[in-house]
Amino acid sequence: VLSYAARFRFLEDKGIILDLREYINQDLPRAQKRRLPAITDPEQVGEVMYRISMAKELLANEKSAVIIAALQIIPYVFVRPSELLHARWEEINFQKAEWYISGARMKTGHDHVVPLSKQVLALLDALKSLTGDGPLLFPSPVLHTRPFTLRTLLQAVKSIAGETAQTTTHGFRA
């Protein structure tokens, strides 16, 4: 903002910009990088996956089935939760067992091809009967033009895995 103001002559004393840069570089503490909670122990991962599969058996409504399908798919595909939730049926190639994600949707900006296992293809086939009439794999029950929110997915994994299981939907990538 200050650079803009100086460039368009709204700021008379440009020295404040240098003072601010010096302050930022020397006096502000660096942000601490931290990893998202993730379960990496094979037995604990198996337990969470078992709980997710059991939740599918217990919850019979369509909304829950779509959320649980997302939770079942995400450990197989290693994509970010937002990339999964915004998946479109037109991106899925069942014959080649591949999912093509446009670079416009990827954090890196590059096109991405995700190989799909037999398990994921079976899950997608079942999901198609629930959401296949629209463009999104995981549409919101309120606005079918938008996907479920990340918060919904996170709350689902927390309630199924239990609060003590330190995991997030992004943590499945670990």
PDB file of C-alpha atoms in Angstrom:
ATOM      1  CA  VAL A   1       0.000   0.000   0.000  1.00  0.00           C
ATOM      2  CA  LEU A   2       2.812   2.369   0.890  1.00  0.00           C
ATOM      3  CA  SER A   3       4.673   1.572  -2.336  1.00  0.00           C
ATOM      4  CA  TYR A   4       1.522   2.339  -4.290  1.00  0.00           C
ATOM      5  CA  ALA A   5       1.067   5.602  -2.403  1.00  0.00           C
ATOM      6  CA  ALA A   6       4.683   6.615  -3.054  1.00  0.00           C
ATOM      7  CA  ARG A   7       4.503   5.694  -6.736  1.00  0.00           C
ATOM      8  CA  PHE A   8       1.418   7.831  -7.297  1.00  0.00           C
ATOM      9  CA  ARG A   9       2.758  10.656  -5.113  1.00  0.00           C
ATOM     10  CA  PHE A  10       0.232  10.304  -2.300  1.00  0.00           C
ATOM     11  CA  LEU A  11       3.103   9.791   0.116  1.00  0.00           C
ATOM     12  CA  GLU A  12       5.514  12.651   0.702  1.00  0.00           C
ATOM     13  CA  ASP A  13       8.052  10.859   2.942  1.00  0.00           C
ATOM     14  CA  LYS A  14       9.239   7.709   1.139  1.00  0.00           C
ATOM     15  CA  GLY A  15      11.622   6.950   3.987  1.00  0.00           C
ATOM     16  CA  ILE A  16       8.772   5.285   5.848  1.00  0.00           C
ATOM     17  CA  ILE A  17       8.847   2.466   3.286  1.00  0.00           C
ATOM     18  CA  LEU A  18      12.514   1.741   4.036  1.00  0.00           C
ATOM     19  CA  ASP A  19      11.805   1.903   7.775  1.00  0.00           C
ATOM     20  CA  LEU A  20       8.925  -0.559   7.355  1.00  0.00           C
ATOM     21  CA  ARG A  21      11.059  -3.002   5.317  1.00  0.00           C
ATOM     22  CA  GLU A  22      13.788  -2.838   7.948  1.00  0.00           C
ATOM     23  CA  TYR A  23      11.214  -3.529  10.679  1.00  0.00           C
ATOM     24  CA  ILE A  24       9.743  -6.470   8.792  1.00  0.00           C
ATOM     25  CA  ASN A  25      13.152  -8.024   8.096  1.00  0.00           C
ATOM     26  CA  GLN A  26      14.604  -7.611  11.584  1.00  0.00           C
ATOM     27  CA  ASP A  27      11.903  -7.232  14.201  1.00  0.00           C
ATOM     28  CA  LEU A  28       8.988  -9.419  13.181  1.00  0.00           C
ATOM     29  CA  PRO A  29       9.270 -13.062  14.208  1.00  0.00           C
ATOM     30  CA  ARG A  30       9.328 -15.593  11.395  1.00  0.00           C
ATOM     31  CA  ALA A  31       6.232 -17.702  10.972  1.00  0.00           C
ATOM     32  CA  GLN A  32       6.713 -21.185  12.368  1.00  0.00           C
ATOM     33  CA  LYS A  33       6.104 -23.884   9.780  1.00  0.00           C
ATOM     34  CA  ARG A  34       4.162 -26.773  11.181  1.00  0.00           C
ATOM     35  CA  ARG A  35       2.714 -29.884   9.688  1.00  0.00           C
ATOM     36  CA  LEU A  36      -0.945 -30.762   9.785  1.00  0.00           C
ATOM     37  CA  PRO A  37      -1.826 -33.625  12.102  1.00  0.00           C
ATOM     38  CA  ALA A  38      -1.646 -36.955  10.339  1.00  0.00           C
ATOM     39  CA  ILE A  39      -1.789 -40.591  11.247  1.00  0.00           C
ATOM     40  CA  THR A  40       1.159 -42.459   9.746  1.00  0.00           C
ATOM     41  CA  ASP A  41       1.127 -45.658  11.791  1.00  0.00           C
ATOM     42  CA  PRO A  42      -0.286 -48.433   9.529  1.00  0.00           C
ATOM     43  CA  GLU A  43      -2.439 -49.916  12.312  1.00  0.00           C
ATOM     44  CA  GLN A  44      -3.982 -46.538  13.151  1.00  0.00           C
ATOM     45  CA  VAL A  45      -4.594 -45.789   9.455  1.00  0.00           C
ATOM     46  CA  GLY A  46      -6.310 -49.170   9.157  1.00  0.00           C
ATOM     47  CA  GLU A  47      -8.468 -48.382  12.188  1.00  0.00           C
ATOM     48  CA  VAL A  48      -9.551 -45.034  10.722  1.00  0.00           C
ATOM     49  CA  MET A  49     -10.305 -46.608   7.344  1.00  0.00           C
ATOM     50  CA  TYR A  50     -12.297 -49.361   9.081  1.00  0.00           C
ATOM     51  CA  ARG A  51     -14.309 -46.762  11.010  1.00  0.00           C
ATOM     52  CA  ILE A  52     -15.032 -44.894   7.774  1.00  0.00           C
ATOM     53  CA  SER A  53     -16.258 -48.083   6.093  1.00  0.00           C
ATOM     54  CA  MET A  54     -18.424 -48.906   9.131  1.00  0.00           C
ATOM     55  CA  ALA A  55     -19.886 -45.393   9.100  1.00  0.00           C
ATOM     56  CA  LYS A  56     -21.045 -46.041   5.546  1.00  0.00           C
ATOM     57  CA  GLU A  57     -22.943 -49.079   6.795  1.00  0.00           C
ATOM     58  CA  LEU A  58     -24.543 -47.166   9.682  1.00  0.00           C
ATOM     59  CA  LEU A  59     -25.488 -43.938   7.900  1.00  0.00           C
ATOM     60  CA  ALA A  60     -28.057 -44.563   5.224  1.00  0.00           C
ATOM     61  CA  ASN A  61     -28.893 -41.056   3.991  1.00  0.00           C
ATOM     62  CA  GLU A  62     -27.583 -39.777   0.658  1.00  0.00           C
ATOM     63  CA  LYS A  63     -25.715 -36.754   2.093  1.00  0.00           C
ATOM     64  CA  SER A  64     -23.722 -38.938   4.465  1.00  0.00           C
ATOM     65  CA  ALA A  65     -23.007 -41.485   1.739  1.00  0.00           C
ATOM     66  CA  VAL A  66     -21.441 -38.796  -0.471  1.00  0.00           C
ATOM     67  CA  ILE A  67     -19.266 -37.456   2.363  1.00  0.00           C
ATOM     68  CA  ILE A  68     -18.147 -40.953   3.341  1.00  0.00           C
ATOM     69  CA  ALA A  69     -17.358 -41.744  -0.301  1.00  0.00           C
ATOM     70  CA  ALA A  70     -15.021 -38.721  -0.315  1.00  0.00           C
ATOM     71  CA  LEU A  71     -13.374 -39.961   2.887  1.00  0.00           C
ATOM     72  CA  GLN A  72     -12.949 -43.429   1.389  1.00  0.00           C
ATOM     73  CA  ILE A  73     -11.438 -42.097  -1.848  1.00  0.00           C
ATOM     74  CA  ILE A  74      -9.009 -39.491  -0.500  1.00  0.00           C
ATOM     75  CA  PRO A  75      -6.448 -41.937   1.004  1.00  0.00           C
ATOM     76  CA  TYR A  76      -6.113 -43.654  -2.373  1.00  0.00           C
ATOM     77  CA  VAL A  77      -5.551 -40.586  -4.547  1.00  0.00           C
ATOM     78  CA  PHE A  78      -3.220 -38.390  -2.412  1.00  0.00           C
ATOM     79  CA  VAL A  79      -4.710 -35.105  -3.623  1.00  0.00           C
ATOM     80  CA  ARG A  80      -5.545 -32.075  -1.526  1.00  0.00           C
ATOM     81  CA  PRO A  81      -9.081 -32.142  -0.085  1.00  0.00           C
ATOM     82  CA  SER A  82     -10.110 -29.087  -2.130  1.00  0.00           C
ATOM     83  CA  GLU A  83      -8.978 -30.803  -5.337  1.00  0.00           C
ATOM     84  CA  LEU A  84     -11.051 -33.855  -4.459  1.00  0.00           C
ATOM     85  CA  LEU A  85     -14.162 -31.906  -3.496  1.00  0.00           C
ATOM     86  CA  HIS A  86     -14.080 -29.888  -6.732  1.00  0.00           C
ATOM     87  CA  ALA A  87     -13.711 -33.024  -8.876  1.00  0.00           C
ATOM     88  CA  ARG A  88     -15.991 -33.172 -11.900  1.00  0.00           C
ATOM     89  CA  TRP A  89     -17.359 -36.251 -13.617  1.00  0.00           C
ATOM     90  CA  GLU A  90     -15.940 -35.073 -16.947  1.00  0.00           C
ATOM     91  CA  GLU A  91     -12.411 -35.366 -15.462  1.00  0.00           C
ATOM     92  CA  ILE A  92     -12.802 -39.080 -14.705  1.00  0.00           C
ATOM     93  CA  ASN A  93     -11.790 -41.564 -17.411  1.00  0.00           C
ATOM     94  CA  PHE A  94     -13.128 -44.966 -16.324  1.00  0.00           C
ATOM     95  CA  GLN A  95     -11.620 -46.781 -19.321  1.00  0.00           C
ATOM     96  CA  LYS A  96      -8.066 -45.589 -18.624  1.00  0.00           C
ATOM     97  CA  ALA A  97      -8.595 -45.550 -14.832  1.00  0.00           C
ATOM     98  CA  GLU A  98      -7.336 -41.963 -14.655  1.00  0.00           C
ATOM     99  CA  TRP A  99      -8.490 -38.650 -13.258  1.00  0.00           C
ATOM    100  CA  TYR A 100      -7.343 -35.576 -15.189  1.00  0.00           C
ATOM    101  CA  ILE A 101      -7.140 -32.422 -13.078  1.00  0.00           C
ATOM    102  CA  SER A 102      -6.658 -29.145 -14.945  1.00  0.00           C
ATOM    103  CA  GLY A 103      -3.706 -26.983 -13.918  1.00  0.00           C
ATOM    104  CA  ALA A 104      -6.178 -24.186 -13.190  1.00  0.00           C
ATOM    105  CA  ARG A 105      -7.396 -26.200 -10.184  1.00  0.00           C
ATOM    106  CA  MET A 106      -3.967 -27.335  -8.982  1.00  0.00           C
ATOM    107  CA  LYS A 107      -1.887 -25.440  -6.432  1.00  0.00           C
ATOM    108  CA  THR A 108       1.174 -25.844  -8.678  1.00  0.00           C
ATOM    109  CA  GLY A 109      -0.677 -24.678 -11.782  1.00  0.00           C
ATOM    110  CA  HIS A 110       0.286 -27.811 -13.734  1.00  0.00           C
ATOM    111  CA  ASP A 111      -2.103 -30.361 -15.203  1.00  0.00           C
ATOM    112  CA  HIS A 112      -2.192 -33.507 -13.107  1.00  0.00           C
ATOM    113  CA  VAL A 113      -3.143 -37.104 -13.860  1.00  0.00           C
ATOM    114  CA  VAL A 114      -4.164 -39.297 -10.936  1.00  0.00           C
ATOM    115  CA  PRO A 115      -4.159 -43.073 -11.509  1.00  0.00           C
ATOM    116  CA  LEU A 116      -7.269 -44.710 -10.103  1.00  0.00           C
ATOM    117  CA  SER A 117      -7.116 -48.074  -8.368  1.00  0.00           C
ATOM    118  CA  LYS A 118      -9.798 -50.747  -8.674  1.00  0.00           C
ATOM    119  CA  GLN A 119     -11.060 -49.747  -5.218  1.00  0.00           C
ATOM    120  CA  VAL A 120     -11.476 -46.107  -6.251  1.00  0.00           C
ATOM    121  CA  LEU A 121     -13.186 -47.078  -9.510  1.00  0.00           C
ATOM    122  CA  ALA A 122     -15.664 -49.196  -7.530  1.00  0.00           C
ATOM    123  CA  LEU A 123     -16.310 -46.291  -5.131  1.00  0.00           C
ATOM    124  CA  LEU A 124     -16.768 -43.883  -8.059  1.00  0.00           C
ATOM    125  CA  ASP A 125     -19.139 -46.297  -9.752  1.00  0.00           C
ATOM    126  CA  ALA A 126     -21.294 -46.415  -6.605  1.00  0.00           C
ATOM    127  CA  LEU A 127     -21.058 -42.624  -6.224  1.00  0.00           C
ATOM    128  CA  LYS A 128     -22.195 -42.106  -9.817  1.00  0.00           C
ATOM    129  CA  SER A 129     -25.638 -43.438  -8.917  1.00  0.00           C
ATOM    130  CA  LEU A 130     -25.905 -40.712  -6.243  1.00  0.00           C
ATOM    131  CA  THR A 131     -24.336 -37.674  -7.934  1.00  0.00           C
ATOM    132  CA  GLY A 132     -23.753 -38.676 -11.549  1.00  0.00           C
ATOM    133  CA  ASP A 133     -26.632 -36.540 -12.846  1.00  0.00           C
ATOM    134  CA  GLY A 134     -24.685 -33.335 -12.084  1.00  0.00           C
ATOM    135  CA  PRO A 135     -21.210 -32.074 -12.962  1.00  0.00           C
ATOM    136  CA  LEU A 136     -19.641 -32.507  -9.491  1.00  0.00           C
ATOM    137  CA  LEU A 137     -18.711 -35.748  -7.760  1.00  0.00           C
ATOM    138  CA  PHE A 138     -19.394 -34.253  -4.321  1.00  0.00           C
ATOM    139  CA  PRO A 139     -22.120 -31.593  -4.685  1.00  0.00           C
ATOM    140  CA  SER A 140     -23.487 -29.745  -1.704  1.00  0.00           C
ATOM    141  CA  PRO A 141     -27.027 -30.837  -0.833  1.00  0.00           C
ATOM    142  CA  VAL A 142     -27.961 -27.147  -0.569  1.00  0.00           C
ATOM    143  CA  LEU A 143     -26.287 -25.718  -3.700  1.00  0.00           C
ATOM    144  CA  HIS A 144     -25.764 -28.482  -6.257  1.00  0.00           C
ATOM    145  CA  THR A 145     -23.491 -26.179  -8.270  1.00  0.00           C
ATOM    146  CA  ARG A 146     -20.945 -26.115  -5.431  1.00  0.00           C
ATOM    147  CA  PRO A 147     -19.177 -28.956  -3.640  1.00  0.00           C
ATOM    148  CA  PHE A 148     -19.318 -29.832   0.022  1.00  0.00           C
ATOM    149  CA  THR A 149     -17.151 -27.542   2.108  1.00  0.00           C
ATOM    150  CA  LEU A 150     -13.750 -28.536   3.439  1.00  0.00           C
ATOM    151  CA  ARG A 151     -15.162 -27.956   6.910  1.00  0.00           C
ATOM    152  CA  THR A 152     -17.867 -30.579   6.329  1.00  0.00           C
ATOM    153  CA  LEU A 153     -15.259 -33.127   5.295  1.00  0.00           C
ATOM    154  CA  LEU A 154     -13.022 -32.288   8.264  1.00  0.00           C
ATOM    155  CA  GLN A 155     -15.912 -32.541  10.728  1.00  0.00           C
ATOM    156  CA  ALA A 156     -16.882 -35.893   9.243  1.00  0.00           C
ATOM    157  CA  VAL A 157     -13.396 -37.374   9.610  1.00  0.00           C
ATOM    158  CA  LYS A 158     -13.126 -36.016  13.168  1.00  0.00           C
ATOM    159  CA  SER A 159     -16.476 -37.482  14.188  1.00  0.00           C
ATOM    160  CA  ILE A 160     -15.752 -40.859  12.591  1.00  0.00           C
ATOM    161  CA  ALA A 161     -12.091 -41.189  13.618  1.00  0.00           C
ATOM    162  CA  GLY A 162     -12.675 -39.573  16.992  1.00  0.00           C
ATOM    163  CA  GLU A 163     -11.154 -36.373  18.318  1.00  0.00           C
ATOM    164  CA  THR A 164      -8.296 -38.286  19.893  1.00  0.00           C
ATOM    165  CA  ALA A 165      -7.151 -39.483  16.461  1.00  0.00           C
ATOM    166  CA  GLN A 166      -5.013 -36.532  15.447  1.00  0.00           C
ATOM    167  CA  THR A 167      -5.840 -36.431  11.766  1.00  0.00           C
ATOM    168  CA  THR A 168      -7.219 -34.108   9.151  1.00  0.00           C
ATOM    169  CA  THR A 169      -8.458 -34.774   5.642  1.00  0.00           C
ATOM    170  CA  HIS A 170      -5.253 -33.173   4.342  1.00  0.00           C
ATOM    171  CA  GLY A 171      -3.331 -35.510   6.666  1.00  0.00           C
ATOM    172  CA  PHE A 172      -4.254 -38.493   4.475  1.00  0.00           C
ATOM    173  CA  ARG A 173      -1.566 -37.256   2.076  1.00  0.00           C
ATOM    174  CA  ALA A 174       1.072 -38.047   4.711  1.00  0.00           C
TER     175      ALA A 174
END
